XYZ file of C-alpha atoms in Angstrom:
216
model
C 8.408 -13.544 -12.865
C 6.536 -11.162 -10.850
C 6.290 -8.025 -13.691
C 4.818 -10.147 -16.115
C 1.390 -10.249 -13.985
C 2.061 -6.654 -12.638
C 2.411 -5.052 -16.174
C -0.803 -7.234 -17.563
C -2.664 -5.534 -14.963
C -1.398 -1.830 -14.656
C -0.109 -1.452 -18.492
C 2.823 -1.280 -20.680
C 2.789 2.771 -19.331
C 3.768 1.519 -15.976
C 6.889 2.131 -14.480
C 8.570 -1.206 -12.733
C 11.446 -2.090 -11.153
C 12.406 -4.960 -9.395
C 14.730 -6.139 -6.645
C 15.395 -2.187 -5.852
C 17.250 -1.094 -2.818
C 16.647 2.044 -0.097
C 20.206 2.597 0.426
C 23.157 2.336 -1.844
C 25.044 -0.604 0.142
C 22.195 -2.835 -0.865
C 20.053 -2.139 2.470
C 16.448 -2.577 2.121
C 15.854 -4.407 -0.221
C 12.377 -4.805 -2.560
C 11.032 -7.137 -4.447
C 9.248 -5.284 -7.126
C 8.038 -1.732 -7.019
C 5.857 -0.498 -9.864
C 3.480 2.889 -10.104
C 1.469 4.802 -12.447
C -0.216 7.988 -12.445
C -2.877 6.398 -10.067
C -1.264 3.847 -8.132
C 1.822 2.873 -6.716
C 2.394 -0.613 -5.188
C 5.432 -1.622 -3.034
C 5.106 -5.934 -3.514
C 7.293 -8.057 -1.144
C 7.378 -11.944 -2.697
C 7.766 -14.672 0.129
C 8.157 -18.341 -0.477
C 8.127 -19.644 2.425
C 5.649 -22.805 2.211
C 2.812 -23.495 4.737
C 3.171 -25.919 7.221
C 0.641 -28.633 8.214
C -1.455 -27.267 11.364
C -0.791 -29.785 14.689
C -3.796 -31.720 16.027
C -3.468 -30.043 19.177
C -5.169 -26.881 19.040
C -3.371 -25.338 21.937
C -0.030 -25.932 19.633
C -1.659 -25.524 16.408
C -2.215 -22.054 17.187
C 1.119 -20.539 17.998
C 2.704 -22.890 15.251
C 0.432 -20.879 12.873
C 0.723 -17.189 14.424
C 5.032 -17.732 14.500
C 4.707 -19.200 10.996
C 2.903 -16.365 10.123
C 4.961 -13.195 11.619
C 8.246 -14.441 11.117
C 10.069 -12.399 8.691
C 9.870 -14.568 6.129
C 6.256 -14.919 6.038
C 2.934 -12.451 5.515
C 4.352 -10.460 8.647
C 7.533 -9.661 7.432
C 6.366 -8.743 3.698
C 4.222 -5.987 5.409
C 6.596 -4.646 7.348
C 9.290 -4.678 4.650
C 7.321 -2.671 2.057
C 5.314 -0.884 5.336
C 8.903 1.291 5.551
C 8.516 3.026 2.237
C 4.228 3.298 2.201
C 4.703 4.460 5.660
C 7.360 7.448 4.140
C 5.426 8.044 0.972
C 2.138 8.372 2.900
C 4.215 10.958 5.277
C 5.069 13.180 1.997
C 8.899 11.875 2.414
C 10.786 11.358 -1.229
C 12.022 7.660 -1.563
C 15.209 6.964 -3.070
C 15.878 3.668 -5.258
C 19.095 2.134 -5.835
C 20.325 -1.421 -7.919
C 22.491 -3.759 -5.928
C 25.532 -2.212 -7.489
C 24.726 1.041 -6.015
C 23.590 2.844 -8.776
C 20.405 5.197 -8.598
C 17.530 4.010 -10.202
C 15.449 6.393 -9.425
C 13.130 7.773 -6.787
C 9.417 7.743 -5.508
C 7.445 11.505 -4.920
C 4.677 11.530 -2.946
C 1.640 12.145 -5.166
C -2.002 13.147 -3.827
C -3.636 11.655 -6.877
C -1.829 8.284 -6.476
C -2.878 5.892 -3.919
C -0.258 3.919 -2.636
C -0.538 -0.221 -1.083
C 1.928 -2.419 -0.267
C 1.232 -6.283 -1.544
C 2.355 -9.646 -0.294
C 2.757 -11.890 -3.291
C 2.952 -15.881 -1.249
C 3.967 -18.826 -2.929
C 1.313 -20.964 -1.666
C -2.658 -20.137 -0.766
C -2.672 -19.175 3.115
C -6.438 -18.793 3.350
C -8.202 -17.024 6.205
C -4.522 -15.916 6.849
C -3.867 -14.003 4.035
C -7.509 -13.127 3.006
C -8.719 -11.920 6.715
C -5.708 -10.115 7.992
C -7.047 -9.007 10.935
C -6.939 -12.264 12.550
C -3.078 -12.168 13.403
C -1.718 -9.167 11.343
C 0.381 -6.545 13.678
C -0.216 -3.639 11.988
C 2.130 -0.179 12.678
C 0.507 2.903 13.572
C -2.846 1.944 12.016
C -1.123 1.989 8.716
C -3.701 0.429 6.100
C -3.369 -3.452 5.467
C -1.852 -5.336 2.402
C -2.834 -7.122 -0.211
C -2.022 -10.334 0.322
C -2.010 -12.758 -2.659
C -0.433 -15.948 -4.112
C 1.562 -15.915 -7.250
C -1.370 -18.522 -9.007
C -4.073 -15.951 -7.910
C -2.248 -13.212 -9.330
C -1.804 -14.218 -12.582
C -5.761 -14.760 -12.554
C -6.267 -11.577 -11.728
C -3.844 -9.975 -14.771
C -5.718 -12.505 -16.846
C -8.963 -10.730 -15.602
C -8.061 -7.267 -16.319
C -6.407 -7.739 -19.490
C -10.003 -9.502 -20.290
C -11.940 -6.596 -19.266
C -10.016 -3.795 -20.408
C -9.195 -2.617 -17.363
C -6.599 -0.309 -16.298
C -4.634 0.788 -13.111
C -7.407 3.124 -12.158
C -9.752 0.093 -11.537
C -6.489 -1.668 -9.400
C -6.395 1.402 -7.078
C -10.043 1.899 -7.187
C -10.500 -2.029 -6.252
C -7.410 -2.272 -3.541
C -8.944 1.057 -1.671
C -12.182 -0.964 -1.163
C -10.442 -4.353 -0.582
C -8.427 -3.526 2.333
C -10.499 -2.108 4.116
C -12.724 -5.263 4.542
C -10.877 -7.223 6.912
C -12.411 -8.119 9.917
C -15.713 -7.827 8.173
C -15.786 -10.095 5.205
C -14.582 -13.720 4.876
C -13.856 -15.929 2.411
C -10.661 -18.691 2.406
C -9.744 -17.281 -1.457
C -8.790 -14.239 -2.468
C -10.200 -14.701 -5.958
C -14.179 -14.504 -3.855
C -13.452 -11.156 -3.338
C -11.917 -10.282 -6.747
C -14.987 -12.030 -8.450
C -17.498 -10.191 -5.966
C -16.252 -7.167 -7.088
C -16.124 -7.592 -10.669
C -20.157 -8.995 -10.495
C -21.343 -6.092 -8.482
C -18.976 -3.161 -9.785
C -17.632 -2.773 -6.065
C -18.222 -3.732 -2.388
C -20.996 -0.766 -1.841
C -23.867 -3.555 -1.172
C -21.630 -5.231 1.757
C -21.095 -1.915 3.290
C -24.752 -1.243 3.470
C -25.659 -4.615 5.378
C -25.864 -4.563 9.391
C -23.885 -7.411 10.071
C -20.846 -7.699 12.424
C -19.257 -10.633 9.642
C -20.068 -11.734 5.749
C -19.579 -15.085 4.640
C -18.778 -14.699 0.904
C -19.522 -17.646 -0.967
């Protein structure tokens, strides 16, 4: 189940609903959309399982970038919660619905609530998933998701829960994490997570003059 990690790390206070809808005809559909007074996260789960790269690199490559952007992979997650982020970030009210039609509720645009959309994967994409930037299309410079398999995720509750931590920390942590694609690289998600809890934040990569950081 995807609230169980999702309330371990923002809090039985958190509001969550899952498999939500934008319209009441069952269009646009969510996965799981959950918010507090600091953070609101749109979270897309795909299943679709990774397939082996060819040994011909001039086919290995578009097998990975198609695998990638089709609409049931990383891709189409982003783009799926990208139409309410996109709204909320624009100061547009979202309205909810459940798959009978009846309103659940709906999503106000808050200036003290930072808002990310997150790609929950079955399976561990690596560099895919972790360094977006590499094939990502992104939509009018909207900021990148959080891409992370269901195992990871689960760590990640298990950390918080450990340290006491509440959604604050997620939306202080998720502001800094996206924003280091393209500039940090690891093949795990949980690099960056640990990085972050050992050094309180990412403030000591920011400061060094390098064009890429291996973390390790």
């Amino acid at each position: 189940s995807l609230e169980n990690p999702f309330r371990g790390i923002l809090g039985d206070a958190a509001t969550i609903w899952t498999n939500v809808f934008e319209s009441d005809d069952a269009h646009g559909e969510h996965d799981l959309i959950a918010f507090t007074e600091d953070v609101c996260l749109v979270v897309e789960a795909k299943a679709s399982p990774v397939s082996e790269p060819l040994r011909d690199p001039y086919r290995a490559f578009p097998r990975l970038r198609d695998e990638f952007r089709r609409s049931t992979g990383i891709q189409g997650a982003y783009e799926q919660a990208n139409k309410i982020v996109s709204q909320l970030r624009q100061g547009v009210s979202v309205d909810l619905f459940t798959r009978t039609g009846i309103k659940i509720g709906n999503l106000l645009p808050s200036n003290r609530q930072r808002i990310f959309s997150v790609c929950v994967t079955r399976d561990n994409f690596g560099p895919r998933g972790t360094n977006l930037a590499l094939l990502l299309d992104r939509q009018d410079d909207s900021p990148y998701p959080w891409v992370i398999n269901i195992f990871d995720l689960q760590s990640v509750s298990d950390a918080w829960r450990y340290l006491g931590w509440t959604s604050e920390h997620l939306s202080r942590f998720l502001e800094q994490r996206v924003g280091l694609h393209g500039t940090v690289f690891s093949d795990d998600e949980l690099d960056f997570l640990g990085y972050y809890i050992r050094h309180d934040g990412f403030e000591r990569i920011s400061r060094l003059e390098a064009d890429l950081v291996q973390l390790s």
